[in-house]
Coordinates of C-alpha atoms and ligand atoms in Angstrom, one line a residue:
M1 CA -49.2 -2.9 37.7
A2 CA -50.3 -0.8 40.7
I3 CA -47.6 -2.3 42.8
S4 CA -45.0 -0.7 40.7
L5 CA -46.1 2.7 42.0
R6 CA -43.7 3.0 44.8
R7 CA -44.6 5.7 47.1
R8 CA -41.7 8.0 46.3
N9 CA -42.8 8.0 42.7
L10 CA -46.3 9.2 43.4
S11 CA -45.4 12.8 43.9
R12 CA -43.1 12.5 40.9
L13 CA -45.9 11.2 38.8
A14 CA -48.2 14.0 39.8
F15 CA -45.5 16.4 38.9
V16 CA -44.9 14.7 35.6
A17 CA -48.6 14.7 34.8
A18 CA -48.7 18.4 35.4
A19 CA -45.5 18.9 33.4
L20 CA -46.9 16.9 30.5
F21 CA -49.9 19.2 30.3
L22 CA -47.7 22.2 30.1
V23 CA -45.1 20.8 27.7
R24 CA -47.6 19.2 25.5
A25 CA -49.6 22.4 25.3
L26 CA -46.5 24.3 24.2
F27 CA -45.0 21.5 22.1
F28 CA -47.7 21.1 19.5
P29 CA -49.0 24.5 18.5
S30 CA -47.0 24.5 15.4
S31 CA -47.9 21.0 14.2
D32 CA -51.3 19.8 13.2
P33 CA -53.2 20.4 16.4
A34 CA -56.0 17.9 15.7
S35 CA -53.8 14.9 15.2
S36 CA -51.3 15.8 17.8
S37 CA -54.0 16.1 20.5
R38 CA -54.9 12.5 20.0
S39 CA -51.5 10.8 20.3
F40 CA -48.7 12.3 22.3
A41 CA -45.4 13.0 20.7
T42 CA -46.0 11.5 17.3
T43 CA -42.9 13.0 15.8
T44 CA -41.5 10.4 13.4
H45 CA -37.9 11.2 12.5
T46 CA -35.6 9.0 10.6
N47 CA -33.8 7.0 13.3
Q48 CA -30.6 6.6 11.4
I49 CA -28.0 9.3 11.1
E50 CA -27.8 10.1 7.4
E51 CA -24.6 10.2 5.4
H52 CA -23.5 13.2 3.6
N53 CA -25.2 13.2 0.2
F54 CA -23.5 13.5 -3.2
I55 CA -23.7 17.3 -3.3
E56 CA -22.5 17.7 0.3
R57 CA -19.6 15.5 -0.3
A58 CA -18.6 17.4 -3.4
T59 CA -18.9 20.8 -1.6
R60 CA -18.1 21.4 2.0
P61 CA -19.7 18.7 4.2
D62 CA -21.9 20.1 6.9
K63 CA -20.6 18.9 10.2
S64 CA -22.9 20.9 12.4
L65 CA -25.4 19.5 14.9
N66 CA -28.1 21.7 13.5
V67 CA -31.5 20.0 14.2
Q68 CA -33.4 22.4 12.0
R69 CA -31.4 21.4 9.0
H70 CA -31.0 17.7 9.9
K71 CA -34.1 16.2 11.3
F72 CA -32.4 12.8 11.9
L73 CA -30.4 14.4 14.7
Q74 CA -33.5 14.1 17.0
S75 CA -34.8 10.6 17.2
R76 CA -36.7 8.2 19.4
I77 CA -36.3 4.4 19.0
G78 CA -38.3 1.7 20.7
R79 CA -40.9 3.7 22.4
D80 CA -42.5 1.7 25.2
S81 CA -46.2 1.3 24.2
R82 CA -47.3 -0.9 27.0
H83 CA -50.4 0.2 28.9
E84 CA -49.5 3.0 31.4
V85 CA -50.8 3.4 34.9
L86 CA -53.1 6.5 34.8
G87 CA -52.4 6.7 31.1
D88 CA -56.1 7.2 30.2
V89 CA -56.6 9.8 32.9
I90 CA -53.6 11.8 31.7
R91 CA -54.7 11.5 28.1
N92 CA -58.3 12.6 28.8
G93 CA -57.1 15.5 30.8
I94 CA -54.7 16.6 28.1
N95 CA -57.3 16.3 25.4
D96 CA -59.8 18.2 27.5
Y97 CA -57.3 20.9 28.3
W98 CA -56.2 21.1 24.7
D99 CA -59.7 21.3 23.2
R100 CA -61.0 23.9 25.6
F101 CA -58.0 26.1 26.3
Q102 CA -55.3 25.7 23.8
L103 CA -56.9 25.0 20.5
P104 CA -59.1 28.1 20.3
Y105 CA -56.2 30.2 21.2
I106 CA -53.8 28.6 18.7
M107 CA -56.4 28.8 15.9
S108 CA -57.0 32.5 16.5
K109 CA -54.9 34.7 14.2
D110 CA -54.3 37.3 16.8
T111 CA -52.9 35.0 19.4
A112 CA -51.2 32.4 17.2
P113 CA -47.6 33.7 17.3
M114 CA -46.0 32.0 20.2
D115 CA -42.9 33.7 21.4
A116 CA -39.9 31.3 21.6
Q117 CA -38.9 33.2 24.8
H118 CA -42.2 32.2 26.3
V119 CA -41.5 28.6 25.6
L120 CA -38.0 28.7 27.1
S121 CA -39.1 30.5 30.2
A122 CA -41.8 27.8 30.6
I123 CA -39.1 25.2 30.6
D124 CA -37.1 27.1 33.1
Q125 CA -40.0 27.2 35.4
L126 CA -40.8 23.6 34.8
L127 CA -37.3 22.4 35.8
S128 CA -36.8 24.7 38.7
L129 CA -40.0 23.2 40.2
N130 CA -38.0 20.2 41.1
G131 CA -36.5 21.3 44.4
W132 CA -32.8 21.6 44.9
V133 CA -31.4 20.9 41.4
A134 CA -31.1 24.2 39.6
A135 CA -31.8 26.3 42.6
L136 CA -29.3 25.0 45.1
C137 CA -26.2 24.3 43.0
P138 CA -24.8 27.8 42.9
T139 CA -25.1 28.1 46.7
L140 CA -23.2 24.9 47.6
V141 CA -19.7 25.3 49.0
R142 CA -16.9 24.4 46.6
P143 CA -13.1 24.7 47.2
F144 CA -11.2 27.6 45.7
N145 CA -14.4 29.7 45.7
Q146 CA -15.1 28.4 42.3
N147 CA -18.8 28.7 42.6
K148 CA -18.5 32.4 43.2
R149 CA -16.8 33.1 39.9
E150 CA -19.3 33.5 37.0
D151 CA -16.5 33.6 34.4
A152 CA -14.7 30.5 35.6
W153 CA -15.8 28.4 32.7
D154 CA -15.7 31.0 29.9
D155 CA -12.5 29.5 28.4
I156 CA -14.2 26.1 27.9
I157 CA -17.4 27.7 26.5
R158 CA -15.4 30.0 24.1
Q159 CA -13.7 27.0 22.6
D160 CA -17.0 26.0 21.0
H161 CA -16.2 22.2 21.1
I162 CA -18.9 19.6 20.9
Y163 CA -19.8 17.3 23.7
Y164 CA -21.7 14.0 23.9
F165 CA -23.9 13.4 26.9
A166 CA -24.7 9.8 27.6
I167 CA -27.2 8.4 30.1
V168 CA -28.2 4.8 30.8
I169 CA -31.5 4.6 32.7
H170 CA -32.5 1.4 34.3
S171 CA -35.6 2.0 36.4
A172 CA -34.2 5.3 37.7
D173 CA -37.1 7.6 37.3
H174 CA -36.2 9.3 40.6
F175 CA -33.3 11.2 39.2
L176 CA -34.1 11.5 35.6
V177 CA -35.8 14.9 35.9
D178 CA -32.8 16.2 37.8
Q179 CA -30.5 15.0 35.0
L180 CA -32.7 16.6 32.4
A181 CA -32.4 19.9 34.3
V182 CA -28.6 19.5 34.2
I183 CA -28.7 18.9 30.5
V184 CA -30.8 22.0 29.9
Q185 CA -28.3 24.0 31.9
M186 CA -25.4 22.5 30.0
A187 CA -27.1 23.2 26.7
K188 CA -27.6 26.8 27.7
R189 CA -23.9 27.2 28.6
L190 CA -22.3 25.2 25.8
G191 CA -24.9 26.0 23.1
N192 CA -27.8 23.9 21.9
N193 CA -26.0 22.8 18.8
N194 CA -22.8 21.9 20.7
I195 CA -24.2 18.9 22.6
F196 CA -25.7 15.6 21.7
V197 CA -27.7 13.7 24.2
S198 CA -28.0 9.9 24.1
M199 CA -30.4 8.3 26.5
L200 CA -30.7 4.6 26.8
D201 CA -33.7 3.2 28.7
Y202 CA -32.7 -0.3 29.5
D203 CA -35.8 -2.3 30.3
S204 CA -37.1 0.1 32.9
R205 CA -40.1 -1.0 34.9
D206 CA -41.0 2.2 36.7
S207 CA -42.3 5.5 35.4
T208 CA -39.1 6.2 33.4
E209 CA -40.9 6.0 30.2
T210 CA -43.2 8.9 31.0
I211 CA -40.3 11.0 32.1
V212 CA -38.5 10.1 29.0
D213 CA -41.4 11.6 27.0
L214 CA -40.9 14.7 28.9
C215 CA -37.2 14.7 28.1
E216 CA -38.0 14.2 24.4
A217 CA -40.4 17.2 24.5
V218 CA -38.0 19.5 26.2
L219 CA -35.0 18.6 24.0
T220 CA -37.1 19.0 20.9
L221 CA -38.3 22.4 22.0
L222 CA -34.7 23.5 22.8
G223 CA -33.4 22.2 19.5
V224 CA -30.9 19.9 21.2
P225 CA -29.9 16.9 19.1
F226 CA -30.7 13.6 20.8
R227 CA -31.4 9.9 20.4
I228 CA -33.6 8.4 23.0
R229 CA -33.8 4.7 22.8
R230 CA -35.5 1.9 24.8
V231 CA -34.3 -1.6 24.6
P232 CA -35.5 -4.8 26.2
G233 CA -33.4 -6.7 28.7
M234 CA -30.7 -9.1 27.5
T235 CA -32.4 -12.0 29.2
E236 CA -36.1 -12.4 29.7
D237 CA -35.8 -13.0 33.4
P238 CA -33.5 -10.3 34.9
N239 CA -32.3 -12.9 37.5
T240 CA -30.6 -15.0 34.8
A241 CA -28.6 -12.1 33.5
Y242 CA -24.9 -11.5 33.9
Y243 CA -24.6 -7.9 35.1
P244 CA -21.2 -7.0 33.7
L245 CA -22.3 -8.1 30.3
E246 CA -25.4 -6.1 30.6
E247 CA -23.4 -3.0 31.6
A248 CA -21.2 -3.4 28.5
H249 CA -24.2 -3.9 26.3
M250 CA -26.0 -0.8 27.6
R251 CA -22.9 1.4 27.4
N252 CA -22.1 0.4 23.9
L253 CA -25.7 1.0 22.8
A254 CA -25.6 4.5 24.3
L255 CA -22.5 5.1 22.3
E256 CA -24.0 4.0 18.9
P257 CA -24.9 7.6 17.8
L258 CA -21.3 8.7 18.6
K259 CA -19.9 6.1 16.2
E260 CA -22.6 6.8 13.6
L261 CA -21.9 10.5 13.6
Q262 CA -18.2 9.8 13.2
Q263 CA -18.6 7.3 10.4
K264 CA -21.4 8.9 8.4
R265 CA -20.8 12.6 9.0
Q266 CA -17.2 12.8 10.2
I267 CA -18.4 14.5 13.4
K268 CA -16.0 14.0 16.2
F269 CA -16.9 14.9 19.8
H270 CA -14.4 16.5 22.1
R271 CA -15.5 14.7 25.2
V272 CA -18.1 12.2 26.2
I273 CA -19.9 12.9 29.5
W274 CA -21.6 10.0 31.3
L275 CA -24.2 11.2 33.7
K276 CA -24.9 9.0 36.6
G277 CA -26.9 10.2 39.5
F278 CA -27.0 14.0 39.9
T279 CA -24.1 16.3 39.5
C280 CA -24.2 20.1 39.5
P281 CA -23.6 21.8 36.1
N282 CA -20.5 23.8 37.3
D283 CA -18.9 20.6 38.7
I284 CA -19.3 18.9 35.3
L285 CA -17.7 22.0 33.6
E286 CA -14.9 21.8 36.0
T287 CA -14.4 18.1 35.4
I288 CA -14.3 18.8 31.7
K289 CA -11.7 21.5 32.4
I290 CA -9.5 19.1 34.3
S291 CA -9.9 16.5 31.5
L292 CA -8.7 19.1 28.9
A293 CA -5.9 20.5 31.0
N294 CA -4.5 17.0 31.6
D295 CA -5.3 15.5 28.2
A296 CA -6.9 12.9 30.4
A297 CA -8.4 9.7 29.0
M298 CA -11.0 9.8 31.8
V299 CA -11.9 12.0 34.8
C300 CA -14.5 10.8 37.3
G301 CA -16.4 12.6 40.0
M302 CA -17.0 11.1 43.4
D303 CA -20.2 9.4 44.2
W304 CA -21.7 10.0 47.7
A305 CA -24.7 8.0 48.9
E306 CA -26.7 8.6 52.0
H307 CA -26.3 5.8 54.5
N308 CA -27.8 5.9 58.0
G309 CA -27.7 9.7 58.1
F310 CA -24.1 9.9 56.8
F311 CA -22.7 10.2 53.3
I312 CA -20.4 7.4 52.2
F313 CA -18.2 7.1 49.2
S314 CA -20.0 4.8 46.8
D315 CA -19.0 2.8 43.7
R316 CA -16.3 0.8 45.4
W317 CA -16.9 -2.0 42.9
R318 CA -15.3 -0.1 40.0
T319 CA -12.9 2.3 41.6
R320 CA -9.2 1.4 42.3
D321 CA -6.5 3.7 43.5
I322 CA -3.2 4.0 41.7
E323 CA -1.9 1.0 43.7
G324 CA -4.7 -1.1 42.6
D325 CA -6.5 -1.0 46.0
Q326 CA -10.2 -0.5 46.6
F327 CA -11.3 2.8 47.9
R328 CA -12.5 2.9 51.5
Q329 CA -16.2 3.3 52.2
S330 CA -15.4 6.6 53.9
K331 CA -17.8 9.1 55.3
S332 CA -17.8 12.5 53.7
S333 CA -16.5 13.8 57.0
S334 CA -13.7 11.3 57.3
K335 CA -10.4 12.1 59.0
P336 CA -7.3 12.5 56.8
D337 CA -6.1 8.9 57.5
A338 CA -9.4 7.4 56.5
V339 CA -10.3 9.1 53.2
P340 CA -11.5 7.1 50.2
P341 CA -8.2 6.6 48.3
R342 CA -5.8 4.4 50.2
D343 CA -2.6 5.4 48.4
K344 CA -0.5 8.1 50.0
V345 CA -0.3 10.5 47.2
G346 CA -4.0 10.1 46.3
A347 CA -5.0 10.6 49.9
A348 CA -2.9 13.7 50.3
R349 CA -4.2 15.3 47.2
Y350 CA -7.8 14.3 48.1
A351 CA -7.4 16.1 51.4
Q352 CA -6.4 19.3 49.5
H353 CA -9.3 18.8 47.1
L354 CA -6.9 18.3 44.1
P355 CA -7.4 15.8 41.3
F356 CA -5.5 12.6 41.9
Q357 CA -4.5 9.7 39.6
V358 CA -6.2 6.3 39.9
F359 CA -6.0 2.9 38.3
C360 CA -9.8 2.9 37.6
C361 CA -12.9 4.9 38.4
E362 CA -16.5 5.4 37.4
A363 CA -18.1 7.0 40.5
G364 CA -20.8 9.3 39.3
T365 CA -20.5 11.6 36.4
H366 CA -17.3 11.0 34.4
V367 CA -15.8 12.5 31.4
V368 CA -14.1 10.3 28.7
D369 CA -11.9 11.5 25.9
P370 CA -13.2 9.5 22.8
A371 CA -10.0 10.2 20.9
Q372 CA -8.1 8.0 23.4
S373 CA -10.8 5.4 23.6
Y374 CA -14.0 5.0 21.6
Y375 CA -12.5 6.4 18.4
K376 CA -9.6 4.0 18.7
G377 CA -12.0 1.0 18.8
I378 CA -12.2 0.5 22.5
S379 CA -15.7 -0.5 23.6
Y380 CA -17.1 -1.8 26.8
R381 CA -16.7 -5.5 27.4
A382 CA -16.9 -8.1 30.2
G383 CA -15.7 -11.6 31.0
T384 CA -17.5 -14.4 29.5
D385 CA -16.5 -17.5 31.4
F386 CA -19.0 -17.0 34.2
H387 CA -21.2 -19.7 35.5
N388 CA -24.8 -19.6 34.3
L389 CA -26.8 -20.8 37.3
S390 CA -29.9 -21.4 35.2
T391 CA -28.2 -24.2 33.3
T392 CA -27.3 -27.6 34.5
E393 CA -23.8 -27.2 33.2
E394 CA -20.8 -27.4 35.5
P395 CA -19.1 -24.2 36.4
P396 CA -16.3 -23.5 34.0
T397 CA -12.8 -24.4 35.2
R398 CA -10.8 -21.2 35.8
N399 CA -7.1 -20.8 36.4
P400 CA -6.0 -18.7 39.3
D401 CA -4.8 -16.1 36.9
S402 CA -7.7 -16.2 34.5
P403 CA -9.0 -12.7 33.7
C404 CA -11.0 -10.9 36.4
L405 CA -14.8 -11.3 36.0
D406 CA -15.4 -7.7 37.3
S407 CA -17.4 -4.7 36.1
S408 CA -17.3 -3.6 32.5
Q409 CA -15.7 -0.3 33.6
A410 CA -12.8 -2.2 35.2
W411 CA -12.2 -3.9 31.8
F412 CA -12.5 -0.5 30.1
C413 CA -9.8 0.9 32.4
R414 CA -7.4 -1.9 31.8
D415 CA -8.0 -1.4 28.1
L416 CA -7.1 2.2 28.5
W417 CA -3.8 1.4 30.2
V418 CA -2.9 -1.1 27.6
R419 CA -3.9 1.1 24.7
S420 CA -1.9 4.1 26.1
A421 CA 1.2 1.9 26.3
R422 CA 0.7 0.6 22.8
D423 CA 0.2 4.0 21.4
A424 CA 3.4 5.3 23.0
M425 CA 5.3 2.3 21.5
D426 CA 3.8 2.9 18.1
E427 CA 4.9 6.5 18.3
V428 CA 8.4 5.4 19.2
D429 CA 8.3 2.9 16.3
R430 CA 7.3 5.5 13.9
V431 CA 10.1 7.9 15.0
N432 CA 12.8 5.2 15.1
G433 CA 11.7 2.8 12.6
G434 CA 12.8 0.2 15.2
S435 CA 10.8 -2.2 17.3
P436 CA 9.9 -1.9 21.0
P437 CA 11.7 -4.1 23.6
R438 CA 10.3 -7.5 23.8
G439 CA 10.7 -9.8 26.7
N440 CA 9.6 -13.4 26.8
R441 CA 9.8 -14.4 30.4
K442 CA 6.3 -15.2 31.5
R443 CA 4.8 -13.4 34.3
D444 CA 5.0 -15.4 37.5
V445 CA 2.5 -14.2 39.9
E446 CA 1.0 -15.9 42.9
L447 CA -2.6 -15.5 43.2
I448 CA -4.1 -15.4 46.6
D449 CA -7.8 -16.1 46.9
V450 CA -8.9 -14.4 50.1
A451 CA -11.2 -17.2 50.9
Q452 CA -8.2 -19.6 51.0
R453 CA -6.2 -17.6 53.4
D454 CA -8.0 -18.0 56.6
P455 CA -10.5 -20.8 56.9
L456 CA -12.0 -19.4 60.2
M457 CA -12.6 -16.0 58.8
D458 CA -13.9 -17.6 55.7
E459 CA -16.5 -19.5 57.7
A460 CA -17.6 -16.4 59.6
R461 CA -17.8 -14.5 56.4
A462 CA -19.9 -17.3 54.8
A463 CA -22.3 -17.2 57.7
N464 CA -22.6 -13.4 57.4
A465 CA -23.0 -13.6 53.7
E466 CA -25.8 -16.2 54.0
E467 CA -27.6 -13.9 56.4
A468 CA -27.2 -10.9 54.2
K469 CA -28.4 -12.9 51.3
Q470 CA -31.6 -13.9 53.1
K471 CA -32.2 -10.3 54.1
R472 CA -31.7 -9.3 50.5
E473 CA -34.1 -11.9 49.2
A474 CA -36.7 -10.8 51.7
A475 CA -36.3 -7.2 50.5
A476 CA -36.4 -8.3 46.9
A477 CA -40.1 -8.4 46.9
A478 CA -40.1 -5.2 45.0
L479 CA -40.9 -5.4 41.3
D480 CA -37.5 -4.6 40.0
P481 CA -34.8 -5.7 42.5
D482 CA -32.2 -4.6 40.0
A483 CA -33.3 -1.0 39.8
N484 CA -30.7 1.7 39.8
V485 CA -30.9 2.8 43.4
G486 CA -27.4 4.1 43.8
S487 CA -24.1 3.1 42.5
D488 CA -22.9 1.3 45.6
Y489 CA -25.8 -1.0 45.2
D490 CA -23.7 -3.4 43.2
A491 CA -20.6 -3.2 45.5
M492 CA -19.6 -6.2 47.5
S493 CA -21.0 -5.7 51.0
D494 CA -18.7 -5.7 54.1
E495 CA -20.4 -8.8 55.3
E496 CA -19.3 -10.5 52.2
G497 CA -15.7 -9.4 52.8
G498 CA -15.9 -6.2 50.7
E499 CA -13.7 -4.3 53.2
V500 CA -11.0 -7.0 53.3
V501 CA -8.3 -5.9 51.0
P502 CA -6.0 -8.6 49.9
P503 CA -2.6 -7.3 50.7
A504 CA -0.2 -6.3 47.9
E505 CA 2.8 -8.1 49.4
D506 CA 1.2 -11.3 48.4
I507 CA 2.2 -10.5 44.8
E508 CA 5.8 -9.5 45.0
Q509 CA 6.6 -6.3 43.2
G510 CA 9.3 -6.4 40.6
R511 CA 8.5 -9.9 39.4
L512 CA 7.3 -8.7 36.1
S513 CA 9.8 -9.2 33.3
I514 CA 9.1 -5.7 32.1
P515 CA 7.7 -3.5 34.8
N516 CA 4.5 -1.5 34.1
S517 CA 6.4 1.7 35.0
V518 CA 8.3 1.7 31.7
F519 CA 5.1 2.1 29.8
R520 CA 3.3 5.4 29.1
P521 CA 0.5 5.7 31.8
A522 CA -3.1 6.0 31.1
R523 CA -4.4 9.4 32.4
I524 CA -7.2 8.5 34.6
L525 CA -8.1 10.9 37.4
V526 CA -10.6 11.5 40.1
N527 CA -11.9 15.0 40.6
P528 CA -12.9 15.2 44.3
R529 CA -14.5 18.6 43.7
C530 CA -17.2 16.9 41.6
P531 CA -19.6 15.2 44.0
T532 CA -22.4 13.1 42.5
T533 CA -25.4 12.3 44.6
Y534 CA -29.0 11.2 44.5
A535 CA -32.4 12.8 45.0
G536 CA -33.2 13.4 48.7
V537 CA -29.6 13.9 49.8
S538 CA -28.8 17.0 51.7
H539 CA -26.4 18.6 49.3
T540 CA -25.7 21.5 51.5
Q541 CA -24.5 19.3 54.4
L542 CA -22.5 17.1 52.0
A543 CA -20.7 20.1 50.6
L544 CA -19.9 21.4 54.1
D545 CA -18.6 17.9 55.1
L546 CA -16.4 17.7 52.1
F547 CA -15.2 21.2 51.7
G548 CA -15.7 23.1 54.9
N549 CA -16.0 26.8 54.3
G550 CA -14.4 26.4 50.9
E551 CA -12.2 29.4 51.4
T552 CA -8.9 28.3 50.0
N553 CA -6.2 30.3 48.4
E554 CA -7.0 30.8 44.7
E555 CA -3.6 30.0 43.4
V556 CA -3.1 26.5 44.6
R557 CA -0.6 24.5 42.6
G558 CA -2.0 21.5 40.8
K559 CA -5.6 22.8 41.0
Y560 CA -6.2 21.5 37.5
V561 CA -3.0 19.8 36.3
L562 CA -1.3 16.7 37.7
E563 CA 2.4 16.8 37.1
D564 CA 3.6 13.4 38.0
W565 CA 2.0 10.4 36.5
E566 CA 2.6 6.9 37.8
G567 CA 2.6 3.7 35.9
A568 CA 0.0 1.0 36.3
P569 CA 0.0 -1.1 39.5
E570 CA 1.4 -4.6 39.1
S571 CA -1.6 -6.1 40.8
F572 CA -5.1 -5.0 41.7
V573 CA -8.0 -6.0 43.9
C574 CA -10.3 -8.0 41.6
Q575 CA -13.9 -8.1 42.8
E576 CA -15.7 -10.5 40.6
Q577 CA -19.1 -11.9 39.8
R578 CA -18.4 -15.5 38.8
Q579 CA -22.0 -16.3 38.2
T580 CA -25.3 -15.0 36.8
G581 CA -27.9 -13.5 39.1
G582 CA -28.4 -9.8 38.2
R583 CA -26.7 -6.9 39.7
K584 CA -26.4 -8.1 43.2
A585 CA -25.1 -11.6 42.4
T586 CA -22.5 -12.9 44.8
K587 CA -19.0 -11.5 44.5
T588 CA -15.7 -12.8 45.5
Q589 CA -12.4 -11.1 45.6
R590 CA -8.8 -11.9 45.0
R591 CA -5.6 -10.0 44.1
L592 CA -4.6 -10.4 40.5
G593 CA -1.4 -9.5 38.7
F594 CA -1.5 -7.0 35.9
S595 CA 1.2 -6.9 33.4
I596 CA 1.0 -4.4 30.6
H597 CA 3.7 -6.3 28.8
D598 CA 1.8 -9.5 28.9
E599 CA -1.4 -7.8 27.8
L600 CA 0.4 -6.3 24.8
Q601 CA 1.8 -9.7 23.8
R602 CA -1.7 -11.2 24.0
L603 CA -2.8 -8.6 21.4
Q604 CA -0.1 -9.6 19.0
Ligands
LIG1 C1 -28.5 -18.5 31.3 O1 -29.2 -19.6 30.9 C2 -30.6 -19.3 30.7 C3 -31.3 -20.6 30.4 O2 -30.6 -21.3 29.3 C4 -30.8 -18.3 29.5 O3 -32.1 -18.0 29.3 C5 -30.0 -17.0 29.9 O4 -30.0 -16.1 28.9 C6 -28.6 -17.4 30.3 N1 -27.9 -16.2 30.8 C7 -26.8 -15.6 30.2 C8 -26.3 -14.4 30.8 O5 -26.3 -16.0 29.2

């Protein structure tokens, strides 16, 4: 077990141990001190969201997220009870501290009342301990001076909507405390009873579990509703897993409380916020504002990872510009002709720090409108005709136009496009009582496999890929090679041809029987003013690279609202995992046609 203690976690562990002392000391005074001092966090709530009872249904059903009234709004499922490293040491220390310093104090009549303010300020101290998070955010440069205006988000806060925060943790202890700090900030701004936090620990093998205890304690103290759940991996051996399926599985599990709250208590959230990596609270609020102003199905931040002393745009696996092309792996300081989005309009708007439309994104923190997605029955999914390398079966035969075996987010985006088109047609139907136009000419798209186009390049690439693979395997001595070390981790590397964009001319435009441009577009945007990063990154430098001095005219047009929306691209760069092998399994890429009309017909 000791191997799992990577060095960077040591200081975190020390911090967490100290934090647990404090939180625990504050957490249990009101409950039975004797029993709580023996086993940490023994709160046993009902795990399930309860339906409105008979009386509630007859009167006015309570749709609040009030944790005092509804205990089931705070629950923990599947606590990891494996033996912990240093677990005994921590427990002994806690018991000792409790028995000698806390218990006599709590039991004494004079000192018993513990001021809630006392508790809250302790949490503040606790979270600001962790370096740059809470402390640095307000000082970072942002365009349009938006960090300098305290009242910038008052309109969102006044609306009193409810928001759902979802986090999937897969061996990512190194940014969980930071994310918790952000959640506490958001709870303060939006109101404790206006947010719900869903944390899914997917088979983490590092110190995530301990930090999740801390999260539970802090959220309980603050009266924030939550469900924290730990689940085992989909396959026993992570190397036999198929990553896109795992992604879909984790995401859907993290959304379970959302659906339960809707079905059992008719509680509907205004937006779902997926936290990935670290994003400053103001940037999340701004992304929510952009989402609301555009009635957007999804708005993503941009993910920047440190790479040889530079910051590069990450998450190129899941992001596609409005022409279906991959983003560039640009540096944060890139020149205007080499910015992440390749399409002209997107690049121009990016350069002005304005939100721009994309075909798909996930990069970092992103905000989803559940009314346009989850509440309409869209959930995360992935391709299933992959090759399981652990079996002796032959690889499945796949046609050149079989669906792309890419990330579950890419599937989600395509589902959003098709859904948006279908909804618009249904609306027209309802108004006219007529039926939408129906063509029956089959799409006729040529599919170009990059590998087939240039055998020499292919050979060189294969050699490079082999070398890269060997390097990776050497590096994979760590306990959990699949850990969440940054969202570009699962992108196709340049050696494997990740930078080779199959040109769009290969699939001729206008071949579709009914062009995508006639359908109502899905509103998917990237907000370049919302950087997401990881611990250890120099946020001040990143902000300067991206936004310079940040002094831009306040009244920029299109600061929040995009006025012209494009239809879906007729083809996109499909980067797929055709086989099992965890997150870093080999990927190949091709350009694949995308016809909303065909997709709609498939649904019928
Ligand atoms: C692949 O096959 C192995 C062995 O049969 C099985 O344990 C594993 O779950 C399979 N993987 C997937 C993703 O289905």
